[in-house]
Amino acid sequence: MPDFNATDNAYMARALELAERGCYGAHPNPMVGCVIVRDGDIIGEGWHERAGGPHAEINALAEAGEAARGAAVFVSLEPCAHHGKTPPCADALIDAGISRVIVAMQDPFPAVAGQGIRKLRDAGVEVDCGLLEERAEELNRGYLSRVRRGRPWLTLKIAASLDGCVAMANGESQWITGPEARADVQRYRARSGAVLSGIGTVLADDPSFTVRDESLGDAARQPLRVILDSRLRMPLSASMLDQPGDTLVFCADDANRAPLENTGAKVAVASGADDRVDLLAALEELGRREINAVFAEAGPGIAGSLVERGLVDELVIYQAPHIMGSETAPMFRTPRWTRLADRRELQVLERQVIGDDLRITARLRD
């Protein structure tokens, strides 16, 4: 590991801060930030704002201009070395006369995977790697999950009462949490490539699963709406079918797919045991469709199945300060958990008050 100093850390921290500005628009590309430094001064900054647009390095070079010659670059992810929708950033850095590049982490994408660093070094550019690597990994956990595991990062959202209930026994669930928590959910949706739920939720609530927060601006795209619907019971009048963005329905048998596809929805088969949708197969298909992050807003059945199968990467639980009583539905339905030893331990990452509610962010311990 190179001997980085406090100033190096500050510049890379700034690059990571810039990278996060692409959280609504960069998908399915990674979020990347870049800082160009000359004689102790920042002369150029940039981030990847939108897929298909200029990468972070290009934006930073444009701001720096001719002053970039001989400067150092701090970038949160290895510069690309291949022609995709834009030319290689490694070539642009070389052509600009950059003398040193500090990279937070290598890009595991096969078309890059060390080739950007190699190209820079072959051109005589000094390259150091690994500065604030853990923070860089965390920032792009969705992209890295898709590239390394072949499936998106899955965040499971739960809105529950203080006694752990997500709905009344008759299905009534609107609204358990307050407006501030619901606005917070909008931001999670906007950062995700897809929102996932089940047909039970569709039949009970007729949700739209859209991003409706105008404060997020034009950068926020509508996530893909993904519905698990083994027998294709999706009503042709469902609200989400008339909303901006796309709807993808996973089923176990697509014999009756034509009416649904005529509405503009897409249908895919992911058949598993007991004529149900195979959850892992569905997530792997989303990975092939370049979905980095999935935000699951599902009922107790799907929530329980996702946890049982170890497919939940993170939990976001909004806990409202009220009690709903005994005639209710729990957070998770896990019929195979019959002993205390079956419980799953959580690592709580954050507790934050959102309006009158408490948001708990946690991950399942291995």
Tab-separated table of C-alpha atoms in Angstrom:
chain	number	residue	atom	x	y	z
A	1	MET	CA	0.000	0.000	0.000
A	2	PRO	CA	1.453	3.386	-0.969
A	3	ASP	CA	2.167	5.884	1.795
A	4	PHE	CA	-0.786	8.265	1.455
A	5	ASN	CA	-0.911	11.390	3.621
A	6	ALA	CA	-3.737	13.420	5.143
A	7	THR	CA	-3.876	15.735	2.130
A	8	ASP	CA	-4.236	12.772	-0.222
A	9	ASN	CA	-7.081	11.496	1.944
A	10	ALA	CA	-8.841	14.850	1.779
A	11	TYR	CA	-8.662	14.989	-2.017
A	12	MET	CA	-9.989	11.425	-2.381
A	13	ALA	CA	-12.729	12.128	0.147
A	14	ARG	CA	-13.758	15.027	-2.072
A	15	ALA	CA	-13.755	12.734	-5.127
A	16	LEU	CA	-16.058	10.317	-3.304
A	17	GLU	CA	-18.320	13.183	-2.260
A	18	LEU	CA	-18.564	14.261	-5.890
A	19	ALA	CA	-19.216	10.697	-7.027
A	20	GLU	CA	-22.301	10.441	-4.842
A	21	ARG	CA	-23.890	13.297	-6.756
A	22	GLY	CA	-24.462	10.777	-9.538
A	23	CYS	CA	-26.639	8.587	-7.309
A	24	TYR	CA	-29.815	9.351	-9.293
A	25	GLY	CA	-28.463	9.493	-12.825
A	26	ALA	CA	-25.354	7.330	-13.276
A	27	HIS	CA	-27.153	3.964	-13.192
A	28	PRO	CA	-26.335	1.404	-14.566
A	29	ASN	CA	-22.818	2.825	-14.589
A	30	PRO	CA	-20.894	3.219	-11.338
A	31	MET	CA	-20.804	6.524	-9.491
A	32	VAL	CA	-17.408	8.131	-10.022
A	33	GLY	CA	-15.864	11.389	-8.843
A	34	CYS	CA	-12.624	13.027	-9.915
A	35	VAL	CA	-10.441	15.817	-8.507
A	36	ILE	CA	-7.446	17.325	-10.336
A	37	VAL	CA	-4.761	18.949	-8.181
A	38	ARG	CA	-1.804	21.130	-9.156
A	39	ASP	CA	0.623	22.739	-6.693
A	40	GLY	CA	-1.726	22.035	-3.793
A	41	ASP	CA	-4.793	23.595	-5.435
A	42	ILE	CA	-7.840	21.903	-6.902
A	43	ILE	CA	-8.043	23.010	-10.533
A	44	GLY	CA	-10.743	20.669	-11.792
A	45	GLU	CA	-13.620	18.610	-10.424
A	46	GLY	CA	-16.168	16.336	-12.030
A	47	TRP	CA	-18.495	13.425	-11.540
A	48	HIS	CA	-20.400	11.026	-13.757
A	49	GLU	CA	-23.778	12.707	-13.918
A	50	ARG	CA	-25.756	10.450	-16.245
A	51	ALA	CA	-25.251	7.164	-18.101
A	52	GLY	CA	-24.220	7.888	-21.667
A	53	GLY	CA	-22.768	11.269	-20.701
A	54	PRO	CA	-19.161	12.259	-20.038
A	55	HIS	CA	-17.364	10.383	-17.289
A	56	ALA	CA	-16.030	12.068	-14.170
A	57	GLU	CA	-12.482	12.396	-15.509
A	58	ILE	CA	-13.670	14.104	-18.700
A	59	ASN	CA	-15.734	16.630	-16.765
A	60	ALA	CA	-12.819	17.371	-14.439
A	61	LEU	CA	-10.367	17.761	-17.340
A	62	ALA	CA	-12.747	20.168	-19.059
A	63	GLU	CA	-12.741	22.354	-15.953
A	64	ALA	CA	-8.971	22.176	-15.520
A	65	GLY	CA	-8.105	22.909	-19.141
A	66	GLU	CA	-4.429	23.273	-20.053
A	67	ALA	CA	-3.496	23.538	-16.372
A	68	ALA	CA	-4.032	19.758	-16.126
A	69	ARG	CA	-0.619	19.111	-17.719
A	70	GLY	CA	1.669	17.797	-14.992
A	71	ALA	CA	-1.137	17.668	-12.420
A	72	ALA	CA	-2.285	14.830	-10.172
A	73	VAL	CA	-5.698	13.174	-10.458
A	74	PHE	CA	-7.677	11.620	-7.612
A	75	VAL	CA	-10.431	9.374	-8.936
A	76	SER	CA	-12.782	7.086	-7.007
A	77	LEU	CA	-12.712	4.237	-9.540
A	78	GLU	CA	-10.161	3.004	-12.057
A	79	PRO	CA	-10.358	4.994	-15.312
A	80	CYS	CA	-11.895	2.996	-18.145
A	81	ALA	CA	-9.651	1.723	-20.928
A	82	HIS	CA	-12.261	0.643	-23.467
A	83	HIS	CA	-14.631	2.262	-25.927
A	84	GLY	CA	-18.180	2.043	-24.570
A	85	LYS	CA	-20.699	4.836	-25.031
A	86	THR	CA	-17.770	7.217	-24.500
A	87	PRO	CA	-14.034	7.042	-25.339
A	88	PRO	CA	-11.529	5.653	-22.790
A	89	CYS	CA	-10.820	7.964	-19.861
A	90	ALA	CA	-7.302	6.549	-19.497
A	91	ASP	CA	-6.490	7.872	-22.968
A	92	ALA	CA	-7.916	11.289	-22.093
A	93	LEU	CA	-5.748	11.499	-18.964
A	94	ILE	CA	-2.653	10.535	-20.934
A	95	ASP	CA	-3.413	13.041	-23.698
A	96	ALA	CA	-3.928	15.786	-21.075
A	97	GLY	CA	-0.408	15.198	-19.718
A	98	ILE	CA	-1.441	14.064	-16.233
A	99	SER	CA	1.648	13.016	-14.262
A	100	ARG	CA	0.083	11.020	-11.430
A	101	VAL	CA	-3.228	9.210	-10.867
A	102	ILE	CA	-4.442	8.065	-7.452
A	103	VAL	CA	-7.252	5.503	-7.694
A	104	ALA	CA	-9.488	4.466	-4.812
A	105	MET	CA	-10.166	1.009	-6.244
A	106	GLN	CA	-9.840	-1.120	-9.350
A	107	ASP	CA	-12.919	-1.599	-11.506
A	108	PRO	CA	-13.836	-5.319	-11.618
A	109	PHE	CA	-15.796	-4.897	-14.861
A	110	PRO	CA	-14.068	-7.290	-17.316
A	111	ALA	CA	-13.496	-4.627	-19.975
A	112	VAL	CA	-11.522	-2.574	-17.427
A	113	ALA	CA	-10.242	-4.820	-14.589
A	114	GLY	CA	-6.765	-3.334	-14.265
A	115	GLN	CA	-6.360	-2.402	-17.916
A	116	GLY	CA	-6.921	1.296	-17.252
A	117	ILE	CA	-4.167	1.318	-14.628
A	118	ARG	CA	-1.878	-0.669	-16.912
A	119	LYS	CA	-2.447	1.696	-19.829
A	120	LEU	CA	-1.615	4.703	-17.658
A	121	ARG	CA	1.572	3.107	-16.324
A	122	ASP	CA	2.664	2.033	-19.810
A	123	ALA	CA	2.383	5.685	-20.824
A	124	GLY	CA	4.672	6.741	-17.972
A	125	VAL	CA	1.975	7.978	-15.606
A	126	GLU	CA	2.588	7.233	-11.923
A	127	VAL	CA	-0.407	5.296	-10.538
A	128	ASP	CA	-1.223	4.449	-6.923
A	129	CYS	CA	-4.280	2.472	-5.884
A	130	GLY	CA	-6.187	1.714	-2.685
A	131	LEU	CA	-6.788	5.134	-1.093
A	132	LEU	CA	-10.130	5.034	0.828
A	133	GLU	CA	-10.910	1.782	-0.933
A	134	GLU	CA	-13.524	0.605	1.588
A	135	ARG	CA	-15.502	3.826	1.188
A	136	ALA	CA	-15.305	3.504	-2.578
A	137	GLU	CA	-16.567	-0.088	-2.403
A	138	GLU	CA	-19.476	0.916	-0.189
A	139	LEU	CA	-20.475	3.754	-2.484
A	140	ASN	CA	-20.775	1.445	-5.498
A	141	ARG	CA	-21.968	-1.687	-3.715
A	142	GLY	CA	-24.808	-2.147	-6.206
A	143	TYR	CA	-22.601	-1.962	-9.273
A	144	LEU	CA	-20.001	-4.217	-7.649
A	145	SER	CA	-22.673	-6.741	-6.662
A	146	ARG	CA	-23.871	-6.982	-10.252
A	147	VAL	CA	-20.385	-7.336	-11.694
A	148	ARG	CA	-19.025	-9.746	-9.069
A	149	ARG	CA	-22.102	-11.796	-8.092
A	150	GLY	CA	-24.228	-11.479	-11.205
A	151	ARG	CA	-27.149	-10.020	-9.262
A	152	PRO	CA	-28.075	-6.624	-7.837
A	153	TRP	CA	-27.645	-5.420	-4.297
A	154	LEU	CA	-31.009	-5.927	-2.595
A	155	THR	CA	-32.329	-3.566	0.061
A	156	LEU	CA	-35.494	-4.725	1.816
A	157	LYS	CA	-37.687	-1.945	3.140
A	158	ILE	CA	-40.178	-2.557	5.951
A	159	ALA	CA	-42.678	-0.066	7.381
A	160	ALA	CA	-43.895	-1.359	10.738
A	161	SER	CA	-45.467	-0.377	14.002
A	162	LEU	CA	-43.576	-0.473	17.288
A	163	ASP	CA	-44.913	-3.983	17.866
A	164	GLY	CA	-43.598	-5.204	14.515
A	165	CYS	CA	-46.776	-5.203	12.416
A	166	VAL	CA	-46.906	-4.226	8.742
A	167	ALA	CA	-50.671	-4.449	8.134
A	168	MET	CA	-53.938	-5.322	9.767
A	169	ALA	CA	-55.198	-8.875	9.302
A	170	ASN	CA	-57.609	-7.627	6.609
A	171	GLY	CA	-54.670	-6.167	4.618
A	172	GLU	CA	-55.143	-2.512	5.564
A	173	SER	CA	-51.734	-0.834	5.721
A	174	GLN	CA	-52.003	2.764	4.513
A	175	TRP	CA	-50.446	4.538	6.200
A	176	ILE	CA	-48.308	3.077	8.975
A	177	THR	CA	-45.488	5.615	8.805
A	178	GLY	CA	-45.626	9.392	8.471
A	179	PRO	CA	-45.110	11.647	5.446
A	180	GLU	CA	-41.430	12.258	6.187
A	181	ALA	CA	-40.677	8.525	6.118
A	182	ARG	CA	-42.635	8.116	2.907
A	183	ALA	CA	-40.635	10.947	1.338
A	184	ASP	CA	-37.457	9.188	2.454
A	185	VAL	CA	-38.639	6.070	0.627
A	186	GLN	CA	-38.932	8.152	-2.545
A	187	ARG	CA	-35.219	8.891	-2.371
A	188	TYR	CA	-34.386	5.202	-1.934
A	189	ARG	CA	-36.506	4.391	-4.983
A	190	ALA	CA	-34.798	7.071	-7.038
A	191	ARG	CA	-31.361	5.647	-6.197
A	192	SER	CA	-32.411	2.122	-7.219
A	193	GLY	CA	-32.559	0.533	-10.634
A	194	ALA	CA	-35.667	-1.436	-9.702
A	195	VAL	CA	-38.430	-1.597	-7.109
A	196	LEU	CA	-39.516	-5.151	-6.350
A	197	SER	CA	-42.787	-6.378	-4.879
A	198	GLY	CA	-45.286	-9.214	-5.110
A	199	ILE	CA	-48.697	-9.649	-6.639
A	200	GLY	CA	-50.246	-9.718	-3.166
A	201	THR	CA	-49.203	-6.125	-2.587
A	202	VAL	CA	-50.503	-5.140	-6.021
A	203	LEU	CA	-53.899	-6.726	-5.388
A	204	ALA	CA	-54.194	-5.247	-1.894
A	205	ASP	CA	-52.903	-1.695	-2.463
A	206	ASP	CA	-52.704	-1.049	-6.231
A	207	PRO	CA	-49.396	0.833	-5.755
A	208	SER	CA	-47.686	2.880	-8.459
A	209	PHE	CA	-44.088	2.348	-7.205
A	210	THR	CA	-42.975	5.545	-8.928
A	211	VAL	CA	-40.691	8.394	-7.907
A	212	ARG	CA	-42.946	11.391	-7.329
A	213	ASP	CA	-40.687	13.714	-5.321
A	214	GLU	CA	-40.196	16.776	-7.519
A	215	SER	CA	-37.388	18.017	-5.270
A	216	LEU	CA	-35.144	15.281	-6.711
A	217	GLY	CA	-35.107	17.103	-10.039
A	218	ASP	CA	-34.654	15.772	-13.560
A	219	ALA	CA	-31.741	13.519	-12.576
A	220	ALA	CA	-34.067	11.031	-10.873
A	221	ARG	CA	-35.222	8.306	-13.230
A	222	GLN	CA	-38.196	6.042	-12.742
A	223	PRO	CA	-36.979	2.663	-11.463
A	224	LEU	CA	-38.035	-0.515	-13.204
A	225	ARG	CA	-41.102	-1.902	-11.421
A	226	VAL	CA	-40.609	-5.639	-10.817
A	227	ILE	CA	-43.554	-7.769	-9.714
A	228	LEU	CA	-43.337	-11.421	-8.666
A	229	ASP	CA	-46.537	-12.958	-9.991
A	230	SER	CA	-46.338	-16.727	-10.392
A	231	ARG	CA	-49.724	-17.171	-12.087
A	232	LEU	CA	-49.944	-13.810	-13.859
A	233	ARG	CA	-52.798	-12.404	-11.815
A	234	MET	CA	-51.737	-8.809	-12.461
A	235	PRO	CA	-54.918	-6.809	-13.210
A	236	LEU	CA	-54.791	-5.145	-16.597
A	237	SER	CA	-56.186	-2.071	-14.839
A	238	ALA	CA	-53.309	-1.871	-12.318
A	239	SER	CA	-52.204	1.711	-11.730
A	240	MET	CA	-48.525	1.012	-12.334
A	241	LEU	CA	-49.232	-0.050	-15.915
A	242	ASP	CA	-50.257	3.538	-16.728
A	243	GLN	CA	-47.284	5.175	-14.997
A	244	PRO	CA	-44.037	6.503	-16.530
A	245	GLY	CA	-41.310	3.882	-16.670
A	246	ASP	CA	-41.389	0.139	-17.277
A	247	THR	CA	-42.977	-2.800	-15.490
A	248	LEU	CA	-41.467	-6.298	-15.554
A	249	VAL	CA	-43.517	-9.229	-14.274
A	250	PHE	CA	-41.805	-12.487	-13.296
A	251	CYS	CA	-43.972	-15.571	-13.493
A	252	ALA	CA	-43.644	-19.347	-13.277
A	253	ASP	CA	-45.822	-20.026	-16.332
A	254	ASP	CA	-46.243	-17.470	-19.111
A	255	ALA	CA	-49.025	-19.197	-21.057
A	256	ASN	CA	-51.300	-16.207	-20.494
A	257	ARG	CA	-48.737	-13.453	-21.061
A	258	ALA	CA	-50.193	-11.813	-24.173
A	259	PRO	CA	-52.911	-9.660	-22.505
A	260	LEU	CA	-50.413	-8.264	-20.012
A	261	GLU	CA	-47.794	-7.587	-22.662
A	262	ASN	CA	-50.425	-5.735	-24.697
A	263	THR	CA	-50.508	-3.139	-21.894
A	264	GLY	CA	-46.788	-2.474	-22.434
A	265	ALA	CA	-45.554	-4.574	-19.515
A	266	LYS	CA	-42.739	-7.064	-19.984
A	267	VAL	CA	-43.036	-10.679	-18.838
A	268	ALA	CA	-40.196	-13.052	-17.919
A	269	VAL	CA	-40.213	-16.637	-16.662
A	270	ALA	CA	-38.237	-17.564	-13.544
A	271	SER	CA	-39.795	-20.866	-12.557
A	272	GLY	CA	-38.908	-22.410	-9.208
A	273	ALA	CA	-40.236	-25.045	-6.829
A	274	ASP	CA	-43.966	-25.362	-6.134
A	275	ASP	CA	-44.792	-23.368	-9.292
A	276	ARG	CA	-43.476	-20.196	-7.689
A	277	VAL	CA	-41.048	-17.614	-8.986
A	278	ASP	CA	-37.440	-18.522	-8.235
A	279	LEU	CA	-36.164	-15.465	-6.372
A	280	LEU	CA	-32.490	-15.999	-7.158
A	281	ALA	CA	-33.205	-16.619	-10.842
A	282	ALA	CA	-35.242	-13.410	-10.963
A	283	LEU	CA	-32.421	-11.400	-9.378
A	284	GLU	CA	-29.873	-12.902	-11.754
A	285	GLU	CA	-32.070	-11.910	-14.682
A	286	LEU	CA	-32.193	-8.374	-13.303
A	287	GLY	CA	-28.409	-8.451	-13.194
A	288	ARG	CA	-28.329	-9.396	-16.876
A	289	ARG	CA	-30.608	-6.415	-17.489
A	290	GLU	CA	-27.974	-4.170	-15.866
A	291	ILE	CA	-29.871	-3.476	-12.652
A	292	ASN	CA	-27.381	-2.560	-9.919
A	293	ALA	CA	-29.679	-2.052	-6.944
A	294	VAL	CA	-33.122	-3.412	-6.071
A	295	PHE	CA	-35.362	-1.787	-3.464
A	296	ALA	CA	-37.843	-4.418	-2.274
A	297	GLU	CA	-41.186	-3.212	-0.896
A	298	ALA	CA	-43.004	-6.481	-0.344
A	299	GLY	CA	-45.335	-8.230	2.051
A	300	PRO	CA	-44.418	-10.716	4.781
A	301	GLY	CA	-44.312	-13.723	2.435
A	302	ILE	CA	-41.766	-12.407	-0.029
A	303	ALA	CA	-39.856	-10.562	2.705
A	304	GLY	CA	-39.544	-13.797	4.667
A	305	SER	CA	-38.494	-15.799	1.618
A	306	LEU	CA	-35.818	-13.267	0.696
A	307	VAL	CA	-34.385	-13.396	4.216
A	308	GLU	CA	-34.562	-17.198	4.414
A	309	ARG	CA	-32.686	-17.562	1.135
A	310	GLY	CA	-29.996	-15.090	2.161
A	311	LEU	CA	-30.812	-12.682	-0.661
A	312	VAL	CA	-31.220	-9.555	1.480
A	313	ASP	CA	-28.107	-7.407	1.559
A	314	GLU	CA	-29.531	-4.606	3.673
A	315	LEU	CA	-32.655	-3.894	5.714
A	316	VAL	CA	-34.246	-0.466	6.003
A	317	ILE	CA	-36.923	-0.596	8.695
A	318	TYR	CA	-39.155	2.375	9.411
A	319	GLN	CA	-40.661	1.936	12.861
A	320	ALA	CA	-43.698	4.051	13.681
A	321	PRO	CA	-44.499	5.036	17.295
A	322	HIS	CA	-47.776	3.192	17.627
A	323	ILE	CA	-49.105	-0.266	18.498
A	324	MET	CA	-51.337	-2.156	16.075
A	325	GLY	CA	-52.262	-5.109	18.268
A	326	SER	CA	-52.803	-8.792	17.628
A	327	GLU	CA	-55.054	-8.897	14.521
A	328	THR	CA	-52.181	-8.026	12.260
A	329	ALA	CA	-49.524	-9.276	9.846
A	330	PRO	CA	-45.871	-9.562	10.974
A	331	MET	CA	-42.822	-8.213	9.163
A	332	PHE	CA	-41.754	-11.653	7.935
A	333	ARG	CA	-43.493	-14.944	7.290
A	334	THR	CA	-40.930	-17.698	7.952
A	335	PRO	CA	-42.845	-20.942	8.643
A	336	ARG	CA	-39.640	-22.995	8.749
A	337	TRP	CA	-38.267	-20.999	11.667
A	338	THR	CA	-39.617	-22.887	14.669
A	339	ARG	CA	-36.794	-22.556	17.208
A	340	LEU	CA	-35.055	-19.611	18.788
A	341	ALA	CA	-31.872	-20.893	17.189
A	342	ASP	CA	-33.386	-20.169	13.753
A	343	ARG	CA	-33.296	-16.431	14.341
A	344	ARG	CA	-30.983	-14.245	12.267
A	345	GLU	CA	-28.797	-11.689	13.980
A	346	LEU	CA	-28.488	-8.184	12.598
A	347	GLN	CA	-25.688	-5.659	12.556
A	348	VAL	CA	-27.319	-2.282	13.042
A	349	LEU	CA	-25.505	0.308	10.945
A	350	GLU	CA	-27.581	3.386	11.667
A	351	ARG	CA	-30.543	4.657	13.650
A	352	GLN	CA	-32.064	7.922	12.499
A	353	VAL	CA	-35.254	9.763	13.375
A	354	ILE	CA	-37.314	10.578	10.269
A	355	GLY	CA	-40.239	12.785	11.266
A	356	ASP	CA	-42.021	10.883	14.024
A	357	ASP	CA	-40.601	7.531	12.891
A	358	LEU	CA	-37.312	5.740	13.481
A	359	ARG	CA	-35.325	4.444	10.501
A	360	ILE	CA	-33.095	1.471	11.285
A	361	THR	CA	-30.518	0.416	8.707
A	362	ALA	CA	-29.093	-3.055	9.301
A	363	ARG	CA	-27.401	-5.989	7.630
A	364	LEU	CA	-27.727	-9.680	8.347
A	365	ARG	CA	-24.731	-11.167	10.095
A	366	ASP	CA	-23.100	-14.136	8.380
